[in-house]
Tab-separated table of C-alpha atoms in Angstrom:
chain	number	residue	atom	x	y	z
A	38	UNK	CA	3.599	-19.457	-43.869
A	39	UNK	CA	5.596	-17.573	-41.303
A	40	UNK	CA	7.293	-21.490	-39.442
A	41	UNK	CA	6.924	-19.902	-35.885
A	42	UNK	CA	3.437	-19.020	-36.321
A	43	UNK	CA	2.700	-22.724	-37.714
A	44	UNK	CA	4.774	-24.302	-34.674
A	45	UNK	CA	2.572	-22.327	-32.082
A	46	UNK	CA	-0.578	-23.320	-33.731
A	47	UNK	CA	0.307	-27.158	-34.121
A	48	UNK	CA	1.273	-26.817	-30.128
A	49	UNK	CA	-2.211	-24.910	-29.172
A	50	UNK	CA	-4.211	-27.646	-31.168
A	51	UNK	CA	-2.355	-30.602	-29.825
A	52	UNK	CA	-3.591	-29.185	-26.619
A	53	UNK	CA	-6.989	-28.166	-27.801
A	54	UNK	CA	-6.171	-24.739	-26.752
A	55	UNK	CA	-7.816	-22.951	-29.675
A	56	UNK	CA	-11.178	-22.592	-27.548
A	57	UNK	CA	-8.931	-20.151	-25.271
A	58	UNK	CA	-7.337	-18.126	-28.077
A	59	UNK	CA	-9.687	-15.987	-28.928
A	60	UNK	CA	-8.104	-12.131	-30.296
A	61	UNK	CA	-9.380	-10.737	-26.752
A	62	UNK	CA	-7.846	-13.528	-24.468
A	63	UNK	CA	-4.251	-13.029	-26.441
A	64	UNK	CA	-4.198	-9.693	-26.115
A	65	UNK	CA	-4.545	-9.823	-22.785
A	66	UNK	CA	-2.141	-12.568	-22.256
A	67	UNK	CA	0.159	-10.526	-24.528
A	68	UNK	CA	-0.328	-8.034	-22.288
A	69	UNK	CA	0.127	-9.787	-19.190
A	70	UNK	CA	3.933	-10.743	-20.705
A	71	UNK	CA	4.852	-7.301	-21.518
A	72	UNK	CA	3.940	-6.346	-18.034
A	73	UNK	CA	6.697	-9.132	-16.377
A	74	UNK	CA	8.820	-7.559	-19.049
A	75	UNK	CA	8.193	-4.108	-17.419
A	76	UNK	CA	9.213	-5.668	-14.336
A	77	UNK	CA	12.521	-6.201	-15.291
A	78	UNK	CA	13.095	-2.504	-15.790
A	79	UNK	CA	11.153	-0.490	-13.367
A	80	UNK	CA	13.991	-0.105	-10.557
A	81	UNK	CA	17.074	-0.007	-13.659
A	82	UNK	CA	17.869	3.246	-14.774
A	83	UNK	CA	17.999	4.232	-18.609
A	84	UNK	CA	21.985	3.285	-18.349
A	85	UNK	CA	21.877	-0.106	-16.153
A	86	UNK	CA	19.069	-0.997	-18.428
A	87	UNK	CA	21.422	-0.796	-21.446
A	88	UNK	CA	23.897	-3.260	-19.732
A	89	UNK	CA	21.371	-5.714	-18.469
A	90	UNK	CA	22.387	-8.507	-20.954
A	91	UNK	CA	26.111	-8.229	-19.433
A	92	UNK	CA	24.003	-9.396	-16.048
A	93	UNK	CA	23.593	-13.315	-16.568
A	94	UNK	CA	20.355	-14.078	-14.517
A	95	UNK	CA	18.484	-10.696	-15.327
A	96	UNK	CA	19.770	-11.247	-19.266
A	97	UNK	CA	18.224	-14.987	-19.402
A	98	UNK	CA	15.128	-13.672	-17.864
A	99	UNK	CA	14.493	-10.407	-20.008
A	100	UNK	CA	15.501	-13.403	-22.961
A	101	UNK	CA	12.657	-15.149	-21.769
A	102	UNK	CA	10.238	-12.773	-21.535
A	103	UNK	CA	11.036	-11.400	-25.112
A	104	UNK	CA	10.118	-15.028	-25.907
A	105	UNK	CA	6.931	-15.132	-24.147
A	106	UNK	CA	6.134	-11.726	-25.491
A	107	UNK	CA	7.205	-12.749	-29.336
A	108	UNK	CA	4.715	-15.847	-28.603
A	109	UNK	CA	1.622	-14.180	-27.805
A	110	UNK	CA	2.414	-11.885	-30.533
A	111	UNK	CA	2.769	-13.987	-33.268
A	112	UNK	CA	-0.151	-16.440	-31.864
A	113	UNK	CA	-2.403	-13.106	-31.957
A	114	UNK	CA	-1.600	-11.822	-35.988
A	115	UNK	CA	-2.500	-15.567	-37.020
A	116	UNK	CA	-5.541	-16.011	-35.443
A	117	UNK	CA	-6.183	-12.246	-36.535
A	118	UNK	CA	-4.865	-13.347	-40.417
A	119	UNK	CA	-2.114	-10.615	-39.956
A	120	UNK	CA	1.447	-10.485	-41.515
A	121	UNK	CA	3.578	-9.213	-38.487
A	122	UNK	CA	6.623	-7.686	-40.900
A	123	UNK	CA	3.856	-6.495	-43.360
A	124	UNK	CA	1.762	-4.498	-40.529
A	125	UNK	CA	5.405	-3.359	-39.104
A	126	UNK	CA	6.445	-2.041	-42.110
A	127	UNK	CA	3.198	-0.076	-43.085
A	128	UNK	CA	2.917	1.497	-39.935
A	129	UNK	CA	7.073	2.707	-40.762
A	130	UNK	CA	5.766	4.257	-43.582
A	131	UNK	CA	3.161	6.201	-42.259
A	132	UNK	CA	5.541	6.991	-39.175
A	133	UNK	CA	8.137	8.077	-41.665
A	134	UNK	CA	5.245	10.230	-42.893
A	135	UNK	CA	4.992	11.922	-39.952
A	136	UNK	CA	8.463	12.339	-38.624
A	137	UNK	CA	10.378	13.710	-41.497
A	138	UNK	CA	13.998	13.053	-40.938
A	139	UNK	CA	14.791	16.696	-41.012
A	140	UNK	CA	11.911	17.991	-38.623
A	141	UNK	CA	12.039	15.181	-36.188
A	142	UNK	CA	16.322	15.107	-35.708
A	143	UNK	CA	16.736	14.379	-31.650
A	144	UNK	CA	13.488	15.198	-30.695
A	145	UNK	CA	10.689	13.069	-28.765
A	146	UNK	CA	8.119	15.193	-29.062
A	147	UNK	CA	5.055	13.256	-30.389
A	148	UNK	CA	2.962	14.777	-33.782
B	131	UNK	CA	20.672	-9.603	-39.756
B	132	UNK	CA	16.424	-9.586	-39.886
B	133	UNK	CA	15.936	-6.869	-42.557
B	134	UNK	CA	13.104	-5.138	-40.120
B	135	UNK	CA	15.482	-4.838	-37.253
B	136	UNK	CA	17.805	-3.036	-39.844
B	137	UNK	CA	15.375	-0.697	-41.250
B	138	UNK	CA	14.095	0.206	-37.928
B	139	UNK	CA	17.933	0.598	-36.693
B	140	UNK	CA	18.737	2.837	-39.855
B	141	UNK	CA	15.379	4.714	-39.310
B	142	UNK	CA	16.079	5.742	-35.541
B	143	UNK	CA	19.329	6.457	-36.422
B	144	UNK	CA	18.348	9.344	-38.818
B	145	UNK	CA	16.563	10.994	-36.518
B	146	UNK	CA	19.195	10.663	-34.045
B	147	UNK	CA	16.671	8.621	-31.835
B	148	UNK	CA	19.268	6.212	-30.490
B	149	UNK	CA	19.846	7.998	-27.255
B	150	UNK	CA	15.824	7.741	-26.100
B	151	UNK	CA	15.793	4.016	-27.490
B	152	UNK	CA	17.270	2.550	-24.087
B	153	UNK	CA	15.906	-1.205	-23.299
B	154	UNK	CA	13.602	0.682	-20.212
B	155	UNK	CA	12.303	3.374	-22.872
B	156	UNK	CA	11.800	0.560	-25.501
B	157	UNK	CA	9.865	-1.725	-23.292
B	158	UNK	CA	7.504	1.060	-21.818
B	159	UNK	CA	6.562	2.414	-25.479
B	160	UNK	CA	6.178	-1.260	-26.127
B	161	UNK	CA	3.532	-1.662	-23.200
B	162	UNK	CA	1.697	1.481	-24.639
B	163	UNK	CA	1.257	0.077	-27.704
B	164	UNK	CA	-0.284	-3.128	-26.283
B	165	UNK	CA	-2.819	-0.852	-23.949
B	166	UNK	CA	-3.924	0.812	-27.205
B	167	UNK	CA	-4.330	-2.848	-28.864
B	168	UNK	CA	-6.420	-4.049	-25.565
B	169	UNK	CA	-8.482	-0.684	-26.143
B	170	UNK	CA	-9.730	-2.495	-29.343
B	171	UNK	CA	-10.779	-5.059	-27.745
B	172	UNK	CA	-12.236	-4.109	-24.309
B	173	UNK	CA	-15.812	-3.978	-24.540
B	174	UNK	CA	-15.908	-6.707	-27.195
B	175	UNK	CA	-17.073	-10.881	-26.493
B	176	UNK	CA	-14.677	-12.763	-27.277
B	177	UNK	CA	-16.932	-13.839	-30.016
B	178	UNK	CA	-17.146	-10.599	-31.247
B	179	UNK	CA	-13.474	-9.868	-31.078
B	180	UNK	CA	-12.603	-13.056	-33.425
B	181	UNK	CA	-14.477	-11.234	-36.311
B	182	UNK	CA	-12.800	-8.162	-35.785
B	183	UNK	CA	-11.026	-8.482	-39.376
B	184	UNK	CA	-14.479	-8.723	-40.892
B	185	UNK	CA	-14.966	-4.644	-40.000
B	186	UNK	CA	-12.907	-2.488	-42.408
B	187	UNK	CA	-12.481	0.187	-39.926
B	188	UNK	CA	-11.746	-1.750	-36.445
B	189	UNK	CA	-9.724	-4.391	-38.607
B	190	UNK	CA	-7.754	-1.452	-40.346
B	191	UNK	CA	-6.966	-0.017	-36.501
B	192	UNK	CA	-6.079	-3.440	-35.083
B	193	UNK	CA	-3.446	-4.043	-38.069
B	194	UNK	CA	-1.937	-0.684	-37.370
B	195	UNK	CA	-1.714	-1.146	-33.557
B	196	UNK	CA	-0.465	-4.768	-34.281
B	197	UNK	CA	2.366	-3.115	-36.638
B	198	UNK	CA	3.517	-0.734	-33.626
B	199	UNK	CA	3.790	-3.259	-30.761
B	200	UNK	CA	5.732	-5.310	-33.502
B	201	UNK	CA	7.961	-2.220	-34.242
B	202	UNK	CA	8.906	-1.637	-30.555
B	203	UNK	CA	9.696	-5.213	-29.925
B	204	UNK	CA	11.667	-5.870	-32.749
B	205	UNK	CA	13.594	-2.662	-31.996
B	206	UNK	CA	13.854	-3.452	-27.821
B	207	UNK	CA	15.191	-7.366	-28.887
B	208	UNK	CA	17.818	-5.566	-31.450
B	209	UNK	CA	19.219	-3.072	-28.879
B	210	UNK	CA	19.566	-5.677	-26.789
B	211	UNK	CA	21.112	-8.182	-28.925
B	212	UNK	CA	18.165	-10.798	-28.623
B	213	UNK	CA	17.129	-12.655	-31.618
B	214	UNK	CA	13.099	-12.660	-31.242
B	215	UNK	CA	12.266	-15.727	-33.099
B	216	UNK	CA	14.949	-18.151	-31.115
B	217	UNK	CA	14.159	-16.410	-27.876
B	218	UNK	CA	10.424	-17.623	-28.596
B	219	UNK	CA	11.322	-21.137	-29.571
B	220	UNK	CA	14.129	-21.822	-26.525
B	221	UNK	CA	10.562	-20.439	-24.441
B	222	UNK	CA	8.455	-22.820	-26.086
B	223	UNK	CA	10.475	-25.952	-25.525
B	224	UNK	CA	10.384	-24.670	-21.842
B	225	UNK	CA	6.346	-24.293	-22.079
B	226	UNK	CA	6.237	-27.728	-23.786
B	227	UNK	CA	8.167	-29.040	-20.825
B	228	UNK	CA	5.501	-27.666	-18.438
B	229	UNK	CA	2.505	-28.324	-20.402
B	230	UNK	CA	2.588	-32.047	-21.828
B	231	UNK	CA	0.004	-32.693	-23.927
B	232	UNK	CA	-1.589	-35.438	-22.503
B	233	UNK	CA	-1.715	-33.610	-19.147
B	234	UNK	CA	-2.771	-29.853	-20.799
B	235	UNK	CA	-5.442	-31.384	-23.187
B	236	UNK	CA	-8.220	-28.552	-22.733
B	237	UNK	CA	-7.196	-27.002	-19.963
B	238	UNK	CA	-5.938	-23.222	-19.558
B	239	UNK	CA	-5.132	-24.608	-15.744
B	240	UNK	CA	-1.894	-22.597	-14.849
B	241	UNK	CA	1.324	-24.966	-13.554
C	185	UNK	CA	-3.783	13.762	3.931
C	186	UNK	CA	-5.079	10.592	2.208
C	187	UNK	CA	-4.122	8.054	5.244
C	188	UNK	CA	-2.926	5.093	2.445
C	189	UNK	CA	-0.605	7.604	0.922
C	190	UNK	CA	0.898	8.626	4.376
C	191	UNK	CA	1.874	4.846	5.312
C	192	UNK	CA	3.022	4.105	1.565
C	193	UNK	CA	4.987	7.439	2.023
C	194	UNK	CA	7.006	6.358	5.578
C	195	UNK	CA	7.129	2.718	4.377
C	196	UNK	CA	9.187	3.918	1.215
C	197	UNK	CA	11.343	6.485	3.464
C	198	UNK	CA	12.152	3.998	6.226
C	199	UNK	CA	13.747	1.479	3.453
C	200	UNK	CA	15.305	4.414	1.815
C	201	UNK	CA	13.406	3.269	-1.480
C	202	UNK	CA	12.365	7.097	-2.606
C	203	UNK	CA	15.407	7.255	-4.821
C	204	UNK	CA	13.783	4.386	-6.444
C	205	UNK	CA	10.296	6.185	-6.495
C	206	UNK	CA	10.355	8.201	-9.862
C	207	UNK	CA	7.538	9.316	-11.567
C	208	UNK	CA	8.586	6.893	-14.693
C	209	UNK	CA	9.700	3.830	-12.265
C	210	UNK	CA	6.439	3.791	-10.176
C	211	UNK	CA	4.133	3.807	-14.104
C	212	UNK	CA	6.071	0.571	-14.600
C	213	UNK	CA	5.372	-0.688	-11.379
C	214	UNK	CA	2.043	0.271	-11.952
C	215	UNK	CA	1.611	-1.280	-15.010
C	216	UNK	CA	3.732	-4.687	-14.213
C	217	UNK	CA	1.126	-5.465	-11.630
C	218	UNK	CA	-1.215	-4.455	-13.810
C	219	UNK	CA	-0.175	-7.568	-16.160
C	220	UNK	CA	-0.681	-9.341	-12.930
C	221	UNK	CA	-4.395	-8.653	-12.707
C	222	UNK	CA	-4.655	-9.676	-16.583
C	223	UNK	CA	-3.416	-12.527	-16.484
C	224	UNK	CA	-5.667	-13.505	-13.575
C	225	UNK	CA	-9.047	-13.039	-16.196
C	226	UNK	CA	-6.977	-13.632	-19.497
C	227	UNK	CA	-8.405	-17.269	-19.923
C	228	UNK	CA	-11.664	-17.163	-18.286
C	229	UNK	CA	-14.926	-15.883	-20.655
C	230	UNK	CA	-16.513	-12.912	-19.270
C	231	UNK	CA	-19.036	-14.472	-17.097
C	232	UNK	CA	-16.368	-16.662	-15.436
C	233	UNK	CA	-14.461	-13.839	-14.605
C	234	UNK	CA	-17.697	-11.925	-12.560
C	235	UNK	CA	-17.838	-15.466	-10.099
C	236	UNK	CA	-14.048	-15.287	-9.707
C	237	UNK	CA	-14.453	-14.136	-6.308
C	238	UNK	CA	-16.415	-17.593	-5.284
C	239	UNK	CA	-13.571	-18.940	-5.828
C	240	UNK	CA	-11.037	-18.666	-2.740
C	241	UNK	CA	-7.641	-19.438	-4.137
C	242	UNK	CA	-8.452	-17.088	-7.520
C	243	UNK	CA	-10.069	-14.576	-5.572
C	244	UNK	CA	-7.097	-14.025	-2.970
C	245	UNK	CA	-5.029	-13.897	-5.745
C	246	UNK	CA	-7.663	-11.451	-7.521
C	247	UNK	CA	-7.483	-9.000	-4.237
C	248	UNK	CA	-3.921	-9.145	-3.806
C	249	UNK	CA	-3.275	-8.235	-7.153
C	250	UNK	CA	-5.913	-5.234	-6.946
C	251	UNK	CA	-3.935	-4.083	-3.611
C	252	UNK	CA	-0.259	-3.925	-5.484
C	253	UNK	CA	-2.335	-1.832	-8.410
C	254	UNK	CA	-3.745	0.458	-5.675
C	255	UNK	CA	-0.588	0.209	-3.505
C	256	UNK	CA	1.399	2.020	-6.799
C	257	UNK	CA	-1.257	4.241	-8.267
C	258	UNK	CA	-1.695	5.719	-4.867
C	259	UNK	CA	2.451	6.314	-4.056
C	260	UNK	CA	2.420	7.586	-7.700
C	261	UNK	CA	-0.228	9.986	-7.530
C	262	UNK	CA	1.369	11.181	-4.318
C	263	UNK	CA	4.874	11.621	-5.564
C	264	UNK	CA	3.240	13.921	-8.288
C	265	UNK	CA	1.335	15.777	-5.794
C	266	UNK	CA	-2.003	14.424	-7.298
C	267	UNK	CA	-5.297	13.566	-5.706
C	268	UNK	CA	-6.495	10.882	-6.830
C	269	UNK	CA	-10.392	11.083	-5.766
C	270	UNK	CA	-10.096	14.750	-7.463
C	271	UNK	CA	-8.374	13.587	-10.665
C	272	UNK	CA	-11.044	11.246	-11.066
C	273	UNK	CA	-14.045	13.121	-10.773
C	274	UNK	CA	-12.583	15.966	-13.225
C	275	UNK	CA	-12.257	13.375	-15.530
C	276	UNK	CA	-15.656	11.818	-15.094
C	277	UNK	CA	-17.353	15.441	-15.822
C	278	UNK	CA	-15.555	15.173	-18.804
C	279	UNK	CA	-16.456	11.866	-19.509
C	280	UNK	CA	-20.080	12.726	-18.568
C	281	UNK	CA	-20.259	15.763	-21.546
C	282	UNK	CA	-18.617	13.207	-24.524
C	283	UNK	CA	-21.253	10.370	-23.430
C	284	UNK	CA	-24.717	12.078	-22.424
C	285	UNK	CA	-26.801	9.779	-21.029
C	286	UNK	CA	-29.482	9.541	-23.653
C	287	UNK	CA	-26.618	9.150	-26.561
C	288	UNK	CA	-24.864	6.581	-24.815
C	289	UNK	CA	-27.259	4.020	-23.761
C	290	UNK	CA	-26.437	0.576	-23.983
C	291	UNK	CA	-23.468	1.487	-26.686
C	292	UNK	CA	-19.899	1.289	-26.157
C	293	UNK	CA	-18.991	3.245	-28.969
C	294	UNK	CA	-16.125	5.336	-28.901
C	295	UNK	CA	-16.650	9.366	-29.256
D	144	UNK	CA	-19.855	2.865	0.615
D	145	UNK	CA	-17.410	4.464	-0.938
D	146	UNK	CA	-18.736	8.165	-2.936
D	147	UNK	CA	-16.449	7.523	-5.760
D	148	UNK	CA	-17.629	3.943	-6.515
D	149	UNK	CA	-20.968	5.124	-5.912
D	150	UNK	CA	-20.472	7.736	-8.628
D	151	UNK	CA	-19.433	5.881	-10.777
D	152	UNK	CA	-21.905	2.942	-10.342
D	153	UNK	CA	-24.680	5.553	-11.047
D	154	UNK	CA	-22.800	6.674	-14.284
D	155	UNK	CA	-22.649	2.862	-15.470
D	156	UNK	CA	-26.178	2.286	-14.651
D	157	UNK	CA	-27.676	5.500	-16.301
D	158	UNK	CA	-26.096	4.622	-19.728
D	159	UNK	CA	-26.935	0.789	-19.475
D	160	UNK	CA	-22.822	0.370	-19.147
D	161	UNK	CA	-23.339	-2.862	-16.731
D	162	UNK	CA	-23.435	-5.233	-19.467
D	163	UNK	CA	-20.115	-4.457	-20.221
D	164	UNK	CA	-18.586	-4.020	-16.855
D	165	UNK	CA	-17.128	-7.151	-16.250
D	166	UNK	CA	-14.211	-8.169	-14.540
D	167	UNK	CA	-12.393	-9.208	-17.539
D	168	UNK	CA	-12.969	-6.183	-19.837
D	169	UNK	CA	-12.506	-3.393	-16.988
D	170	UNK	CA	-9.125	-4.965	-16.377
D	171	UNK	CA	-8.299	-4.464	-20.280
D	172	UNK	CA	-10.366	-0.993	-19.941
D	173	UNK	CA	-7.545	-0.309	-16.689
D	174	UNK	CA	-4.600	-2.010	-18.466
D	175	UNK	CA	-5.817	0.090	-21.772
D	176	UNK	CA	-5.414	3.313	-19.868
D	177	UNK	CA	-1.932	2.816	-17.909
D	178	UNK	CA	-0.793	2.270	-21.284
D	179	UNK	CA	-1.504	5.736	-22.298
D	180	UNK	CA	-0.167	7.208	-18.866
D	181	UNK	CA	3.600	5.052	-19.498
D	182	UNK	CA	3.321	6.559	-23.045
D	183	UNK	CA	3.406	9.870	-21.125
D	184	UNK	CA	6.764	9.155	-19.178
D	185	UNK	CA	8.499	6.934	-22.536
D	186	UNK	CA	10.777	9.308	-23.563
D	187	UNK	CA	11.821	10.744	-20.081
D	188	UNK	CA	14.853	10.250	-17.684
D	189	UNK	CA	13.444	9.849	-14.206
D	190	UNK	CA	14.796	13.215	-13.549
D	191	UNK	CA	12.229	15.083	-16.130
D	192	UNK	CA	9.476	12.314	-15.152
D	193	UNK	CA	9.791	13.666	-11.896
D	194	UNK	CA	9.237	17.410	-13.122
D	195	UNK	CA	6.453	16.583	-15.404
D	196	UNK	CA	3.529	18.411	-12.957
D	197	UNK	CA	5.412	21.570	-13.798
D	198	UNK	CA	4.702	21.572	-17.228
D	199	UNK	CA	1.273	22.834	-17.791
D	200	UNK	CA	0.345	20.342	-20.696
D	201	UNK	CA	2.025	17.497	-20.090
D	202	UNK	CA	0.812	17.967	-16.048
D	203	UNK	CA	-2.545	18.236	-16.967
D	204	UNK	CA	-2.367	14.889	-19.632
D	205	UNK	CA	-0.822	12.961	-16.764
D	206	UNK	CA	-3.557	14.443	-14.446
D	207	UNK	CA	-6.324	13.287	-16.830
D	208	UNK	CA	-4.663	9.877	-17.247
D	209	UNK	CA	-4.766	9.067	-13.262
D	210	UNK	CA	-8.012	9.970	-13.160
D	211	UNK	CA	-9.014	7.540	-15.666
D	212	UNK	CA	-7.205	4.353	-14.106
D	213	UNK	CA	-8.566	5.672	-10.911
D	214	UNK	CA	-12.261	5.432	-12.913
D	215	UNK	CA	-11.776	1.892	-13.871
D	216	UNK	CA	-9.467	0.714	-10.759
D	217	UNK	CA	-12.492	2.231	-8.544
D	218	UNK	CA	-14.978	0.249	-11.065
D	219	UNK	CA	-13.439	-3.030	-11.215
D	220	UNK	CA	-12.851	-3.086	-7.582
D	221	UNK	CA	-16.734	-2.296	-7.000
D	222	UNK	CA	-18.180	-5.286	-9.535
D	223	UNK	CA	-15.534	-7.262	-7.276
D	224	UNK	CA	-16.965	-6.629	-4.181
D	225	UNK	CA	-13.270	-5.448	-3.084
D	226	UNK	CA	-12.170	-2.426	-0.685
D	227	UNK	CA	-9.637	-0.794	-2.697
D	228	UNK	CA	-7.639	0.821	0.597
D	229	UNK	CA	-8.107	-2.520	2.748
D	230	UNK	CA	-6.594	-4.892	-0.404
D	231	UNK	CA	-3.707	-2.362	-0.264
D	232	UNK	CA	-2.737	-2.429	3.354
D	233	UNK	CA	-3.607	-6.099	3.658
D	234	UNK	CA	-0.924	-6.199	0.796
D	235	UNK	CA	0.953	-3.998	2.395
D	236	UNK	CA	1.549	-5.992	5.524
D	237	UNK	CA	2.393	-8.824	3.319
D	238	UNK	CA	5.313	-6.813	1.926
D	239	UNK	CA	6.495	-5.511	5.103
D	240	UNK	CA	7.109	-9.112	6.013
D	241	UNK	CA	8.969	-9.788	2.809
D	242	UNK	CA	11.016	-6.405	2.928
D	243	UNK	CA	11.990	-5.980	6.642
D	244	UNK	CA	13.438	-2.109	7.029
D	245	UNK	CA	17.000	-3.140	8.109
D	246	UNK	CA	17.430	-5.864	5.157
D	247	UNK	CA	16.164	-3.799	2.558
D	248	UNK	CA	17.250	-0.512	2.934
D	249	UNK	CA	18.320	1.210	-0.005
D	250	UNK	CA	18.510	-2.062	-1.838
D	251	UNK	CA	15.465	-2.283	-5.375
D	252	UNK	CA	16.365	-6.367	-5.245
D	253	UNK	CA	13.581	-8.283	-5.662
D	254	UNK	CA	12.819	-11.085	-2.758
């Protein structure tokens, strides 16, 4: 078993926290995290955005929030039974699917 | 390197995708992803939304949509040099800090 | 003009902040506060969260986070020169023709 | 009472909606849906986000998309028992306070 996901569900039954973590109440704290991620962002453009680790305060706290995102996540697949790699890398396949390498060279538009 | 990150990384760079996958793009494709994951779960109990797996159809979708957010985070954390899994164990040290379990035992009280 | 957009509209001006006021930077506004609100219900069941304004300290927290939502869904939807009263009630027609009233009853299935 | 909330209050009622209308899952139904309007604006720079009403496809997606977190903003505000333009000036005031016009001019740093 994946040793993060077994860490954060030894630390949510040492606190009895199982009653909260139902698949509904993670996604929306999951959600709730990638929205203080957003927050990081919104005022950066594209370019200061690329450079925000080189900022020391901003970089620890975008660090943290990957962390608290990467929690919820991981928390959510085990209570849901799911492999995180193993969904990733079917989805890739079907993306790959749809966004042949030839068609979709430097181009955003969505199929 | 994580071999995800690196497939993802070789897979973007193929299709010459690099120059849309700034940290601010990543993160907001990463927050889509989540609102179509909370779309699964929005009219659902919580009750209800712990046997979502049982369905083949709504368990098939929730996989999928679980397999995207995963994609765009692992890809945001490698553009921006984070490793995911130690970013989520420095947080939890910090969250076991805040939540002792004596004090947490039950409780989704904030602090 | 809409009276709320008029006062976000000088309030941004007068701090110089349109620069900052993008089409893209005021969705992630948008949707950071929406994490906000979320995390505000994420632990409590659904009937829990339909008392949460009986509860003072909750429920101020509850309206304030409801007033940033509005706050950047309004200045958004003026910045792209869209009312939002309209917007709405082309979309509920449209809503109204997927869901007709005797289909829909009681179901929150998807069409 | 506001016609909008009234609107849609009928449209909930009609189709036996209420019993899904709580507080909790219209703020996942709202979160759900400014998910798909950020995965309208991913792939821009601010400079094309703030073009995107010119584009007759993309302008009317965007279009469609405000309208529906104005739906569920309008919705969730109404089983509150909240005025969606008082929360937002009360709010407002509260950020004038925080952000006086000579201290914050021109400046996106958070206080």
């Amino acid at each position: 078993m994946d040793p993060l996901a077994a860490r954060l569900r030894t630390f949510a039954e040492e606190r009895d926290w199982q009653q909260f973590h139902t698949p509904k109440n993670l996604a929306m704290a999951l959600a709730g995290e990638v929205g203080e991620l957003l927050a990081e962002f919104q005022w950066l453009t594209p370019e200061q955005s690329a450079q925000v680790m080189c900022e020391p305060e901003a970089g620890a706290r975008v660090k943290a929030e990957i962390g608290d995102v990467m929690i919820y996540l991981t928390r959510l697949a085990d209570v849901l039974g799911i492999d995180l790699v193993e969904a990733a890398l079917a989805k890739l396949d079907e993306v790959a699917t749809r966004y042949p390498v030839e068609q979709a060279k430097g181009s955003a538009a969505k199929r």
